[in-house]
């Protein structure tokens, strides 16, 4: 039985919904061209004919990083290349680390030995530009219009000042995941959830990860400063006078302590699932997804990237009862974020891009630089193009930033793997028994559609990311009190530690 269902066309709404965090950053450093690679300026659209013609003008391969789950997408992009160029791309599978850690531990410390092309979330772009590690895409308006035409207004996602420093990959947002059997009525205001014990609410999320924890604050900041200026509560001003107004705002302080208290209650729970999520560690995400699938958790805040794992847990739990798998899938749904204290919760306008490593592409013979950079640009355009939008969604839960992107959910081609396996690559789940089960295709379409709709609706509400000082506040939030192995012992202590960490970040950034 074959079922292929185009579940959504979403290019246009994200053109309206996503404006990059740093439109106010016109004072970002302009990278010194000096002896390093000049910013891209070929004054024409790179074509397949060009890269074929120039393939002998450079040696070796370009290296492209990817998370393990993205491997099928990279493979397809390589297979779309002309035969003579397929061997010119080397995949760097980040099996033992993450794309974010790769940026911190490899790109920023040894850029010339890092990959030519690497993935980065939008909050890291400003620092990559400041450190002169990201190659600008085109230096004239004409170049930029041609090179980034594929992405429409979403090219603003990767804009710093007047330049563009990556090819947009996807748009994303934290949304609400909901098991209707466990939590029959979705709460309108999260306050009603946080005021209960975790055992009663059956609610878990990664407040210990500020990327998700930020949703607790952005609605308040939008009320205080307006949506356009909400990010200034996180970081305001320019070096040497960058400040973090929220850290001394009483309503913000109350939220900080509330987040700590709920997280602490999770850690102290007698329910092993809740306790595992609260303690963090490698089993936190797996426990959340498995709990939603098995009806042990009723609600969570997370991103579209968990969708495939969530479905996999449902199928594994019902491998001998496909009819029950259908019923479970029908009970799973996603929505935009709820309110908190009467304020609509908001995430950051977010997503990822593929960045060209300026230092690495300059670290070759002068006679090879132009042709090598030309091919790196061509492949990165291909990798982030609408041709692969279905593959990015199916394999990574990433909703393409390309303006003509659409998603085809083809159950014969959908690859789901066993998230419980330690093997590499993870074994595939046999979908044949499920595809033939009455109602399965409709339940899958409903769930996948709900994710895209929820991201669409939430993205329209989200706020710009601030111009984060340095690498942002992620470590300042996570290291003490929420995800550290040596937890703060009280909400007051956590706030005190967090404030001290923020002040250290600001002190360093203002030097």
CSV table of C-alpha atoms in Angstrom, one decimal:
chain,number,residue,atom,x,y,z
A,1,UNK,CA,0.0,0.0,0.0
A,2,UNK,CA,1.4,3.3,-1.0
A,3,UNK,CA,0.5,6.6,0.6
A,4,UNK,CA,2.0,9.9,-0.3
A,5,UNK,CA,0.4,13.0,1.1
A,6,UNK,CA,1.6,16.6,0.7
A,7,UNK,CA,0.9,17.8,4.1
A,8,UNK,CA,1.7,21.5,3.9
A,9,UNK,CA,3.0,24.3,1.8
A,10,UNK,CA,4.7,26.7,4.1
A,11,UNK,CA,7.2,28.9,2.2
A,12,UNK,CA,5.2,32.1,2.3
A,13,UNK,CA,4.2,32.3,5.9
A,14,UNK,CA,7.7,32.1,7.2
A,15,UNK,CA,8.7,34.9,4.9
A,16,UNK,CA,6.3,37.0,6.9
A,17,UNK,CA,7.1,35.4,10.3
A,18,UNK,CA,10.9,35.3,10.5
A,19,UNK,CA,13.0,38.4,10.9
A,20,UNK,CA,16.5,37.8,12.1
A,21,UNK,CA,17.6,38.8,15.6
A,22,UNK,CA,20.2,41.3,14.6
A,23,UNK,CA,18.6,43.9,12.3
A,24,UNK,CA,19.7,46.4,14.9
A,25,UNK,CA,23.3,45.3,14.7
A,26,UNK,CA,24.5,47.7,12.0
A,27,UNK,CA,27.6,48.3,14.2
A,28,UNK,CA,28.7,44.7,13.8
A,29,UNK,CA,32.4,44.4,12.9
A,30,UNK,CA,33.2,44.4,9.2
A,31,UNK,CA,35.6,41.5,8.8
A,32,UNK,CA,39.1,42.7,7.7
A,33,UNK,CA,39.8,41.4,4.3
A,34,UNK,CA,43.5,41.6,4.7
A,35,UNK,CA,45.3,38.4,3.9
A,36,UNK,CA,42.3,36.2,4.6
A,37,UNK,CA,39.7,35.1,2.0
A,38,UNK,CA,37.7,38.0,0.6
A,39,UNK,CA,34.0,37.8,1.0
A,40,UNK,CA,32.2,36.1,-1.8
A,41,UNK,CA,31.7,38.2,-5.0
A,42,UNK,CA,31.4,36.3,-8.2
A,43,UNK,CA,28.8,38.7,-9.6
A,44,UNK,CA,26.6,35.9,-11.0
A,45,UNK,CA,24.6,33.0,-9.8
A,46,UNK,CA,26.8,29.9,-9.4
A,47,UNK,CA,25.7,27.2,-11.8
A,48,UNK,CA,26.4,23.6,-12.2
A,49,UNK,CA,28.2,24.3,-15.4
A,50,UNK,CA,30.6,26.7,-13.5
A,51,UNK,CA,31.5,24.2,-10.8
A,52,UNK,CA,32.1,21.4,-13.4
A,53,UNK,CA,34.2,23.7,-15.5
A,54,UNK,CA,36.3,24.8,-12.5
A,55,UNK,CA,36.6,21.4,-10.6
A,56,UNK,CA,40.2,20.9,-11.6
A,57,UNK,CA,41.2,24.3,-10.3
A,58,UNK,CA,41.3,23.1,-6.7
A,59,UNK,CA,42.3,19.9,-4.9
A,60,UNK,CA,40.9,17.6,-2.4
A,61,UNK,CA,37.4,17.8,-0.8
A,62,UNK,CA,35.3,20.3,1.2
A,63,UNK,CA,34.2,19.0,4.6
A,64,UNK,CA,30.6,19.4,5.7
A,65,UNK,CA,29.4,18.7,9.2
A,66,UNK,CA,26.1,17.2,10.2
A,67,UNK,CA,24.4,15.6,13.2
A,68,UNK,CA,24.0,11.9,12.8
A,69,UNK,CA,20.3,12.0,12.1
A,70,UNK,CA,20.9,14.4,9.2
A,71,UNK,CA,23.1,11.9,7.3
A,72,UNK,CA,20.4,10.8,4.7
A,73,UNK,CA,19.9,14.5,3.8
A,74,UNK,CA,23.6,15.1,3.2
A,75,UNK,CA,23.7,11.9,1.2
A,76,UNK,CA,20.9,13.0,-1.1
A,77,UNK,CA,22.5,16.4,-1.6
A,78,UNK,CA,25.7,14.7,-2.6
A,79,UNK,CA,23.8,12.4,-5.0
A,80,UNK,CA,22.3,15.5,-6.7
A,81,UNK,CA,25.8,16.6,-7.7
A,82,UNK,CA,27.2,15.7,-11.1
A,83,UNK,CA,29.1,12.4,-11.0
A,84,UNK,CA,32.5,14.1,-11.2
A,85,UNK,CA,31.8,16.2,-8.1
A,86,UNK,CA,30.2,13.7,-5.8
A,87,UNK,CA,33.6,12.6,-4.4
A,88,UNK,CA,34.5,16.2,-3.7
A,89,UNK,CA,32.4,16.4,-0.5
A,90,UNK,CA,33.5,14.7,2.7
A,91,UNK,CA,30.8,14.2,5.4
A,92,UNK,CA,31.8,15.0,9.0
A,93,UNK,CA,29.4,13.1,11.2
A,94,UNK,CA,29.3,14.7,14.7
A,95,UNK,CA,28.5,11.3,16.4
A,96,UNK,CA,30.1,12.1,19.7
A,97,UNK,CA,29.2,15.8,20.0
A,98,UNK,CA,26.7,18.3,18.8
A,99,UNK,CA,26.8,21.1,16.2
A,100,UNK,CA,26.8,23.7,18.9
A,101,UNK,CA,29.7,22.1,20.8
A,102,UNK,CA,31.5,21.7,17.5
A,103,UNK,CA,31.3,25.5,17.0
A,104,UNK,CA,32.6,26.2,20.5
A,105,UNK,CA,35.3,23.5,20.7
A,106,UNK,CA,36.5,23.3,17.2
A,107,UNK,CA,35.5,26.2,14.9
A,108,UNK,CA,36.2,28.9,17.5
A,109,UNK,CA,39.5,27.4,18.7
A,110,UNK,CA,41.0,25.9,15.5
A,111,UNK,CA,39.0,27.3,12.6
A,112,UNK,CA,41.7,26.5,10.0
A,113,UNK,CA,41.4,22.8,10.9
A,114,UNK,CA,37.6,22.8,11.1
A,115,UNK,CA,35.1,21.9,8.4
A,116,UNK,CA,34.7,24.1,5.4
A,117,UNK,CA,30.9,24.2,5.9
A,118,UNK,CA,29.2,23.8,9.3
A,119,UNK,CA,25.7,24.2,10.7
A,120,UNK,CA,25.0,26.9,13.3
A,121,UNK,CA,21.9,28.1,15.1
A,122,UNK,CA,21.1,31.7,14.7
A,123,UNK,CA,22.1,32.8,18.2
A,124,UNK,CA,25.8,31.9,17.3
A,125,UNK,CA,26.0,34.0,14.2
A,126,UNK,CA,26.9,37.3,15.8
A,127,UNK,CA,29.9,35.9,17.6
A,128,UNK,CA,31.0,34.0,14.4
A,129,UNK,CA,31.0,37.3,12.5
A,130,UNK,CA,32.8,39.2,15.3
A,131,UNK,CA,35.5,36.5,15.3
A,132,UNK,CA,35.8,36.7,11.5
A,133,UNK,CA,34.9,33.0,11.1
A,134,UNK,CA,31.8,33.3,8.9
A,135,UNK,CA,32.3,34.1,5.2
A,136,UNK,CA,29.9,36.7,3.9
A,137,UNK,CA,27.6,35.6,1.1
A,138,UNK,CA,28.0,38.2,-1.6
A,139,UNK,CA,29.3,41.7,-1.1
A,140,UNK,CA,27.0,43.7,-3.4
A,141,UNK,CA,23.2,43.9,-3.4
A,142,UNK,CA,23.2,42.3,-6.8
A,143,UNK,CA,25.2,39.3,-5.6
A,144,UNK,CA,23.1,38.9,-2.5
A,145,UNK,CA,19.8,39.1,-4.4
A,146,UNK,CA,21.0,36.3,-6.7
A,147,UNK,CA,22.7,34.1,-4.3
A,148,UNK,CA,19.9,34.2,-1.7
A,149,UNK,CA,16.9,34.4,-4.0
A,150,UNK,CA,16.0,30.8,-3.0
A,151,UNK,CA,15.1,32.0,0.6
A,152,UNK,CA,13.0,35.1,-0.1
A,153,UNK,CA,12.6,37.3,3.0
A,154,UNK,CA,14.0,34.5,5.1
A,155,UNK,CA,17.5,35.6,4.1
A,156,UNK,CA,17.0,38.2,6.8
A,157,UNK,CA,17.5,35.3,9.3
A,158,UNK,CA,21.2,35.3,8.5
A,159,UNK,CA,21.7,39.1,8.3
A,160,UNK,CA,24.2,40.9,10.5
A,161,UNK,CA,24.3,44.6,9.7
A,162,UNK,CA,24.4,44.9,6.0
A,163,UNK,CA,25.8,41.5,5.3
A,164,UNK,CA,24.5,37.9,5.1
A,165,UNK,CA,26.7,35.2,6.7
A,166,UNK,CA,25.1,31.8,5.9
A,167,UNK,CA,22.6,30.0,3.8
A,168,UNK,CA,19.3,29.7,5.8
A,169,UNK,CA,18.5,26.1,6.6
A,170,UNK,CA,15.3,26.1,8.6
A,171,UNK,CA,12.9,28.1,10.8
A,172,UNK,CA,11.9,26.7,14.2
A,173,UNK,CA,10.2,27.5,17.5
A,174,UNK,CA,9.4,25.8,20.7
A,175,UNK,CA,5.8,24.6,20.8
A,176,UNK,CA,3.5,22.6,23.1
A,177,UNK,CA,3.4,18.8,22.9
A,178,UNK,CA,0.2,17.3,24.4
A,179,UNK,CA,-1.0,13.8,25.1
A,180,UNK,CA,-4.8,14.2,25.3
A,181,UNK,CA,-5.4,10.9,27.0
A,182,UNK,CA,-3.2,12.0,30.0
A,183,UNK,CA,-4.2,15.7,30.0
A,184,UNK,CA,-7.7,15.9,28.5
A,185,UNK,CA,-7.8,19.7,28.6
A,186,UNK,CA,-4.8,21.8,27.5
A,187,UNK,CA,-4.2,24.5,30.1
A,188,UNK,CA,-4.6,28.1,28.8
A,189,UNK,CA,-2.1,29.5,31.3
A,190,UNK,CA,1.0,27.6,32.4
A,191,UNK,CA,0.7,29.2,35.9
A,192,UNK,CA,-2.0,26.7,36.6
A,193,UNK,CA,0.5,23.9,35.8
A,194,UNK,CA,3.5,25.3,37.6
A,195,UNK,CA,1.5,25.8,40.8
A,196,UNK,CA,0.8,22.1,41.0
A,197,UNK,CA,3.2,19.3,41.8
A,198,UNK,CA,4.8,17.6,38.8
A,199,UNK,CA,3.1,14.3,39.9
A,200,UNK,CA,-0.3,16.0,39.5
A,201,UNK,CA,0.4,18.1,36.4
A,202,UNK,CA,2.4,15.4,34.5
A,203,UNK,CA,4.2,18.3,32.9
A,204,UNK,CA,7.9,18.3,32.1
A,205,UNK,CA,10.2,20.4,29.9
A,206,UNK,CA,13.8,21.5,29.7
A,207,UNK,CA,13.6,24.7,31.7
A,208,UNK,CA,17.3,23.8,32.4
A,209,UNK,CA,18.0,24.7,28.8
A,210,UNK,CA,17.6,28.4,28.4
A,211,UNK,CA,16.6,28.0,24.7
A,212,UNK,CA,13.4,26.6,26.1
A,213,UNK,CA,13.5,28.4,29.5
A,214,UNK,CA,13.4,31.7,27.6
A,215,UNK,CA,9.8,31.1,26.7
A,216,UNK,CA,9.0,31.9,30.4
A,217,UNK,CA,10.3,35.4,30.0
A,218,UNK,CA,9.6,36.6,26.5
A,219,UNK,CA,5.9,37.2,26.9
A,220,UNK,CA,6.6,39.4,30.0
A,221,UNK,CA,9.3,41.3,28.1
A,222,UNK,CA,6.9,41.9,25.1
A,223,UNK,CA,4.4,43.3,27.6
A,224,UNK,CA,7.0,45.5,29.2
A,225,UNK,CA,8.8,46.8,26.1
A,226,UNK,CA,6.6,45.8,23.2
A,227,UNK,CA,7.3,42.9,20.8
A,228,UNK,CA,9.9,44.8,18.7
A,229,UNK,CA,12.0,45.8,21.8
A,230,UNK,CA,11.4,42.7,24.0
A,231,UNK,CA,14.9,41.4,23.3
A,232,UNK,CA,16.4,44.6,25.0
A,233,UNK,CA,15.4,43.2,28.3
A,234,UNK,CA,17.9,40.4,27.8
A,235,UNK,CA,20.7,42.6,26.5
A,236,UNK,CA,20.7,46.3,25.8
A,237,UNK,CA,23.2,48.8,24.6
A,238,UNK,CA,26.6,48.5,23.0
A,239,UNK,CA,30.1,47.7,24.2
A,240,UNK,CA,31.4,48.9,26.7
A,241,UNK,CA,27.9,49.5,28.2
A,242,UNK,CA,25.9,46.4,27.5
A,243,UNK,CA,23.4,45.7,30.3
A,244,UNK,CA,20.9,42.9,31.1
A,245,UNK,CA,17.9,44.8,32.5
A,246,UNK,CA,15.9,41.7,33.2
A,247,UNK,CA,18.2,40.5,35.9
A,248,UNK,CA,17.1,43.2,38.3
A,249,UNK,CA,13.4,43.3,37.2
A,250,UNK,CA,11.2,41.9,40.0
A,251,UNK,CA,8.8,40.0,37.8
A,252,UNK,CA,11.7,38.5,36.0
A,253,UNK,CA,13.3,37.5,39.3
A,254,UNK,CA,10.0,35.8,40.3
A,255,UNK,CA,10.0,33.8,37.1
A,256,UNK,CA,13.6,32.7,37.6
A,257,UNK,CA,12.8,31.4,41.0
A,258,UNK,CA,9.6,29.7,39.8
A,259,UNK,CA,11.6,27.9,37.1
A,260,UNK,CA,14.1,26.7,39.7
A,261,UNK,CA,11.4,25.6,42.1
A,262,UNK,CA,9.5,23.5,39.5
A,263,UNK,CA,12.8,22.0,38.3
A,264,UNK,CA,13.8,21.2,41.9
A,265,UNK,CA,10.4,19.5,42.4
A,266,UNK,CA,11.1,17.3,39.4
A,267,UNK,CA,14.5,16.3,40.8
A,268,UNK,CA,12.9,15.4,44.1
A,269,UNK,CA,10.0,13.4,42.6
A,270,UNK,CA,9.3,9.8,43.6
A,271,UNK,CA,8.2,9.2,39.9
A,272,UNK,CA,11.4,8.0,38.2
A,273,UNK,CA,10.4,9.5,34.9
A,274,UNK,CA,9.9,13.0,36.3
A,275,UNK,CA,13.1,12.7,38.4
A,276,UNK,CA,15.1,11.7,35.4
A,277,UNK,CA,13.9,14.7,33.4
A,278,UNK,CA,14.6,17.0,36.4
A,279,UNK,CA,18.1,15.7,36.9
A,280,UNK,CA,19.1,16.3,33.3
A,281,UNK,CA,21.8,14.1,31.7
A,282,UNK,CA,21.7,11.9,28.6
A,283,UNK,CA,18.3,10.3,29.4
A,284,UNK,CA,16.4,13.5,29.9
A,285,UNK,CA,15.2,13.8,26.3
A,286,UNK,CA,14.6,10.1,25.8
A,287,UNK,CA,12.5,9.9,29.0
A,288,UNK,CA,10.3,12.9,27.9
A,289,UNK,CA,9.6,11.5,24.5
A,290,UNK,CA,9.1,8.0,25.7
A,291,UNK,CA,6.8,9.3,28.5
A,292,UNK,CA,4.6,11.2,26.0
A,293,UNK,CA,4.4,8.2,23.8
A,294,UNK,CA,3.5,5.8,26.6
A,295,UNK,CA,1.0,8.1,28.4
A,296,UNK,CA,3.3,8.8,31.4
A,297,UNK,CA,3.7,12.5,30.6
A,298,UNK,CA,0.8,14.7,29.6
A,299,UNK,CA,2.5,17.9,28.4
A,300,UNK,CA,5.9,19.3,27.4
A,301,UNK,CA,7.4,22.2,25.6
A,302,UNK,CA,9.8,21.2,22.9
A,303,UNK,CA,10.7,21.7,19.2
A,304,UNK,CA,9.7,20.1,15.9
A,305,UNK,CA,13.0,18.2,16.0
A,306,UNK,CA,11.7,15.7,18.5
A,307,UNK,CA,8.8,14.6,16.2
A,308,UNK,CA,10.4,11.6,14.6
A,309,UNK,CA,11.7,10.2,17.9
A,310,UNK,CA,8.3,10.7,19.5
A,311,UNK,CA,6.6,8.7,16.7
A,312,UNK,CA,9.4,6.0,16.9
A,313,UNK,CA,8.7,5.6,20.7
A,314,UNK,CA,5.0,5.1,19.9
A,315,UNK,CA,5.7,2.5,17.3
A,316,UNK,CA,8.2,0.6,19.5
A,317,UNK,CA,5.8,0.6,22.4
A,318,UNK,CA,3.1,-0.9,20.2
A,319,UNK,CA,5.2,-3.0,17.8
A,320,UNK,CA,2.8,-6.0,18.2
A,321,UNK,CA,-0.4,-3.9,18.4
A,322,UNK,CA,-0.5,-1.5,15.4
A,323,UNK,CA,-4.1,-0.6,16.1
A,324,UNK,CA,-3.1,0.7,19.5
A,325,UNK,CA,-0.3,2.7,17.8
A,326,UNK,CA,-2.9,4.4,15.8
A,327,UNK,CA,-4.9,5.3,18.9
A,328,UNK,CA,-1.9,6.7,20.6
A,329,UNK,CA,-0.9,8.8,17.6
A,330,UNK,CA,-4.4,10.2,17.5
A,331,UNK,CA,-4.0,11.3,21.1
A,332,UNK,CA,-0.8,13.3,20.4
A,333,UNK,CA,-1.1,16.8,19.2
A,334,UNK,CA,0.9,20.0,19.2
A,335,UNK,CA,-0.2,23.6,19.8
A,336,UNK,CA,1.3,27.1,20.1
A,337,UNK,CA,2.6,27.9,23.5
A,338,UNK,CA,0.1,28.8,26.3
A,339,UNK,CA,0.0,32.0,28.4
A,340,UNK,CA,2.0,32.6,31.6
A,341,UNK,CA,0.5,34.9,34.1
A,342,UNK,CA,-1.8,36.2,31.5
A,343,UNK,CA,1.0,37.0,29.0
A,344,UNK,CA,1.2,35.0,25.7
A,345,UNK,CA,4.4,32.9,25.9
A,346,UNK,CA,6.8,33.7,23.1
A,347,UNK,CA,10.0,32.0,21.9
A,348,UNK,CA,12.8,33.6,20.0
A,349,UNK,CA,12.7,33.8,16.2
A,350,UNK,CA,15.0,30.9,15.5
A,351,UNK,CA,16.4,28.5,13.1
A,352,UNK,CA,19.7,27.3,11.6
A,353,UNK,CA,22.0,28.1,8.7
A,354,UNK,CA,24.9,26.5,7.0
A,355,UNK,CA,28.0,28.7,7.4
A,356,UNK,CA,31.1,28.8,5.2
A,357,UNK,CA,34.2,28.7,7.3
A,358,UNK,CA,36.1,31.8,6.2
A,359,UNK,CA,39.4,30.8,7.8
A,360,UNK,CA,39.4,27.3,6.4
A,361,UNK,CA,38.5,28.3,2.9
A,362,UNK,CA,41.4,30.9,3.0
A,363,UNK,CA,43.8,28.3,4.3
A,364,UNK,CA,44.6,26.9,0.8
A,365,UNK,CA,46.8,27.9,-2.1
A,366,UNK,CA,45.8,31.3,-3.4
A,367,UNK,CA,45.3,29.8,-6.9
A,368,UNK,CA,42.6,27.4,-5.5
A,369,UNK,CA,40.7,29.8,-3.2
A,370,UNK,CA,38.1,31.1,-5.7
A,371,UNK,CA,37.2,27.7,-7.2
A,372,UNK,CA,37.1,26.0,-3.8
A,373,UNK,CA,34.8,28.7,-2.3
A,374,UNK,CA,32.7,28.6,-5.5
A,375,UNK,CA,32.0,24.9,-5.0
A,376,UNK,CA,31.4,25.3,-1.3
A,377,UNK,CA,28.8,27.9,-2.0
A,378,UNK,CA,27.2,25.8,-4.7
A,379,UNK,CA,26.9,22.7,-2.5
A,380,UNK,CA,25.6,24.7,0.5
A,381,UNK,CA,22.9,26.3,-1.7
A,382,UNK,CA,21.9,22.8,-2.8
A,383,UNK,CA,21.9,21.5,0.7
A,384,UNK,CA,19.6,24.2,1.9
A,385,UNK,CA,17.4,24.4,-1.2
A,386,UNK,CA,13.7,23.5,-1.5
A,387,UNK,CA,14.7,20.3,-3.3
A,388,UNK,CA,15.5,18.8,0.1
A,389,UNK,CA,12.7,20.3,2.2
A,390,UNK,CA,10.9,17.0,2.6
A,391,UNK,CA,14.1,15.3,3.6
A,392,UNK,CA,15.0,17.8,6.2
A,393,UNK,CA,11.6,17.6,7.8
A,394,UNK,CA,11.5,13.8,7.7
A,395,UNK,CA,15.0,13.2,9.0
A,396,UNK,CA,15.6,16.2,11.3
A,397,UNK,CA,12.2,17.8,12.0
A,398,UNK,CA,13.5,21.0,10.3
A,399,UNK,CA,11.1,23.2,8.4
A,400,UNK,CA,12.9,24.6,5.4
A,401,UNK,CA,13.6,28.3,5.1
A,402,UNK,CA,13.4,28.1,1.3
A,403,UNK,CA,10.5,30.2,-0.1
A,404,UNK,CA,9.1,27.4,-2.4
A,405,UNK,CA,9.5,24.6,0.1
A,406,UNK,CA,6.8,22.0,0.7
A,407,UNK,CA,6.7,18.7,2.6
A,408,UNK,CA,5.7,15.4,1.0
A,409,UNK,CA,5.0,12.8,3.7
A,410,UNK,CA,5.7,9.6,1.9
A,411,UNK,CA,5.3,6.7,4.3
A,412,UNK,CA,7.2,4.4,2.0
A,413,UNK,CA,10.2,6.6,2.1
A,414,UNK,CA,9.9,7.9,5.7
A,415,UNK,CA,12.8,6.6,7.7
A,416,UNK,CA,12.3,6.2,11.4
A,417,UNK,CA,15.1,4.7,13.6
A,418,UNK,CA,15.2,3.1,17.0
A,419,UNK,CA,16.1,5.9,19.4
A,420,UNK,CA,16.8,3.4,22.2
A,421,UNK,CA,19.6,1.7,20.3
A,422,UNK,CA,23.2,2.5,21.0
A,423,UNK,CA,24.2,1.3,17.5
A,424,UNK,CA,25.6,3.6,14.8
A,425,UNK,CA,23.8,3.9,12.6
A,426,UNK,CA,20.6,3.2,14.5
A,427,UNK,CA,18.5,0.4,13.1
A,428,UNK,CA,15.5,1.3,11.1
A,429,UNK,CA,11.9,0.6,12.3
A,430,UNK,CA,9.9,-1.6,10.0
A,431,UNK,CA,6.8,0.5,9.1
A,432,UNK,CA,5.1,-2.1,6.9
A,433,UNK,CA,2.8,-3.5,9.6
A,434,UNK,CA,1.7,0.1,10.6
A,435,UNK,CA,1.2,1.4,7.0
A,436,UNK,CA,-1.3,-1.3,6.4
A,437,UNK,CA,-3.2,-0.6,9.6
A,438,UNK,CA,-6.5,1.3,9.2
A,439,UNK,CA,-6.2,4.9,10.3
A,440,UNK,CA,-2.4,5.0,10.4
A,441,UNK,CA,-1.8,7.3,7.5
A,442,UNK,CA,-4.5,9.7,8.7
A,443,UNK,CA,-3.1,9.8,12.2
A,444,UNK,CA,0.4,10.4,11.0
A,445,UNK,CA,-0.8,13.2,8.7
A,446,UNK,CA,-2.7,14.8,11.5
A,447,UNK,CA,0.2,14.8,13.9
A,448,UNK,CA,2.8,16.0,11.3
A,449,UNK,CA,0.4,18.7,10.2
A,450,UNK,CA,-0.2,19.9,13.7
A,451,UNK,CA,3.6,20.4,14.2
A,452,UNK,CA,3.9,22.6,11.1
A,453,UNK,CA,0.7,24.5,12.0
A,454,UNK,CA,1.9,25.1,15.6
A,455,UNK,CA,5.3,26.3,14.5
A,456,UNK,CA,3.6,28.6,12.0
A,457,UNK,CA,1.4,30.1,14.6
A,458,UNK,CA,4.0,30.4,17.2
A,459,UNK,CA,6.6,31.9,14.9
A,460,UNK,CA,4.3,34.8,14.1
A,461,UNK,CA,4.3,35.6,17.9
A,462,UNK,CA,8.0,35.2,18.6
A,463,UNK,CA,10.5,38.0,19.4
A,464,UNK,CA,13.8,38.8,17.9
A,465,UNK,CA,16.8,37.3,19.7
A,466,UNK,CA,19.0,40.0,21.3
A,467,UNK,CA,22.5,40.7,20.3
A,468,UNK,CA,23.9,38.3,22.8
A,469,UNK,CA,27.0,39.4,24.7
A,470,UNK,CA,29.7,36.9,23.7
A,471,UNK,CA,28.3,33.4,23.5
A,472,UNK,CA,25.1,34.4,25.4
A,473,UNK,CA,23.7,33.4,28.7
A,474,UNK,CA,23.3,29.7,28.0
A,475,UNK,CA,26.1,28.6,30.3
A,476,UNK,CA,25.2,31.2,32.8
A,477,UNK,CA,21.8,29.7,33.2
A,478,UNK,CA,22.6,26.0,32.8
A,479,UNK,CA,25.8,25.5,34.8
A,480,UNK,CA,24.4,26.4,38.3
A,481,UNK,CA,21.1,25.2,39.7
A,482,UNK,CA,19.2,23.8,36.8
A,483,UNK,CA,21.3,21.2,34.8
A,484,UNK,CA,24.5,21.2,36.8
A,485,UNK,CA,25.4,18.0,38.7
A,486,UNK,CA,25.9,20.2,41.8
A,487,UNK,CA,22.6,21.9,42.1
A,488,UNK,CA,21.9,25.1,43.9
A,489,UNK,CA,20.0,24.3,47.1
A,490,UNK,CA,17.4,27.1,46.9
A,491,UNK,CA,15.7,29.4,44.5
A,492,UNK,CA,17.4,32.4,46.2
A,493,UNK,CA,20.8,30.8,45.7
A,494,UNK,CA,20.1,30.0,42.1
A,495,UNK,CA,19.1,33.5,41.4
A,496,UNK,CA,22.2,34.8,43.1
A,497,UNK,CA,24.4,32.5,41.2
A,498,UNK,CA,22.7,33.2,37.9
A,499,UNK,CA,23.0,37.0,38.4
A,500,UNK,CA,26.7,36.6,39.2
A,501,UNK,CA,27.2,34.6,36.0
A,502,UNK,CA,25.3,37.2,33.9
A,503,UNK,CA,27.5,39.9,35.4
A,504,UNK,CA,30.6,38.0,34.5
A,505,UNK,CA,29.4,37.6,30.9
A,506,UNK,CA,28.7,41.3,30.7
A,507,UNK,CA,32.0,42.2,32.2
A,508,UNK,CA,33.9,40.1,29.6
A,509,UNK,CA,31.8,41.4,26.7
A,510,UNK,CA,32.3,45.0,27.7
A,511,UNK,CA,36.1,44.8,27.8
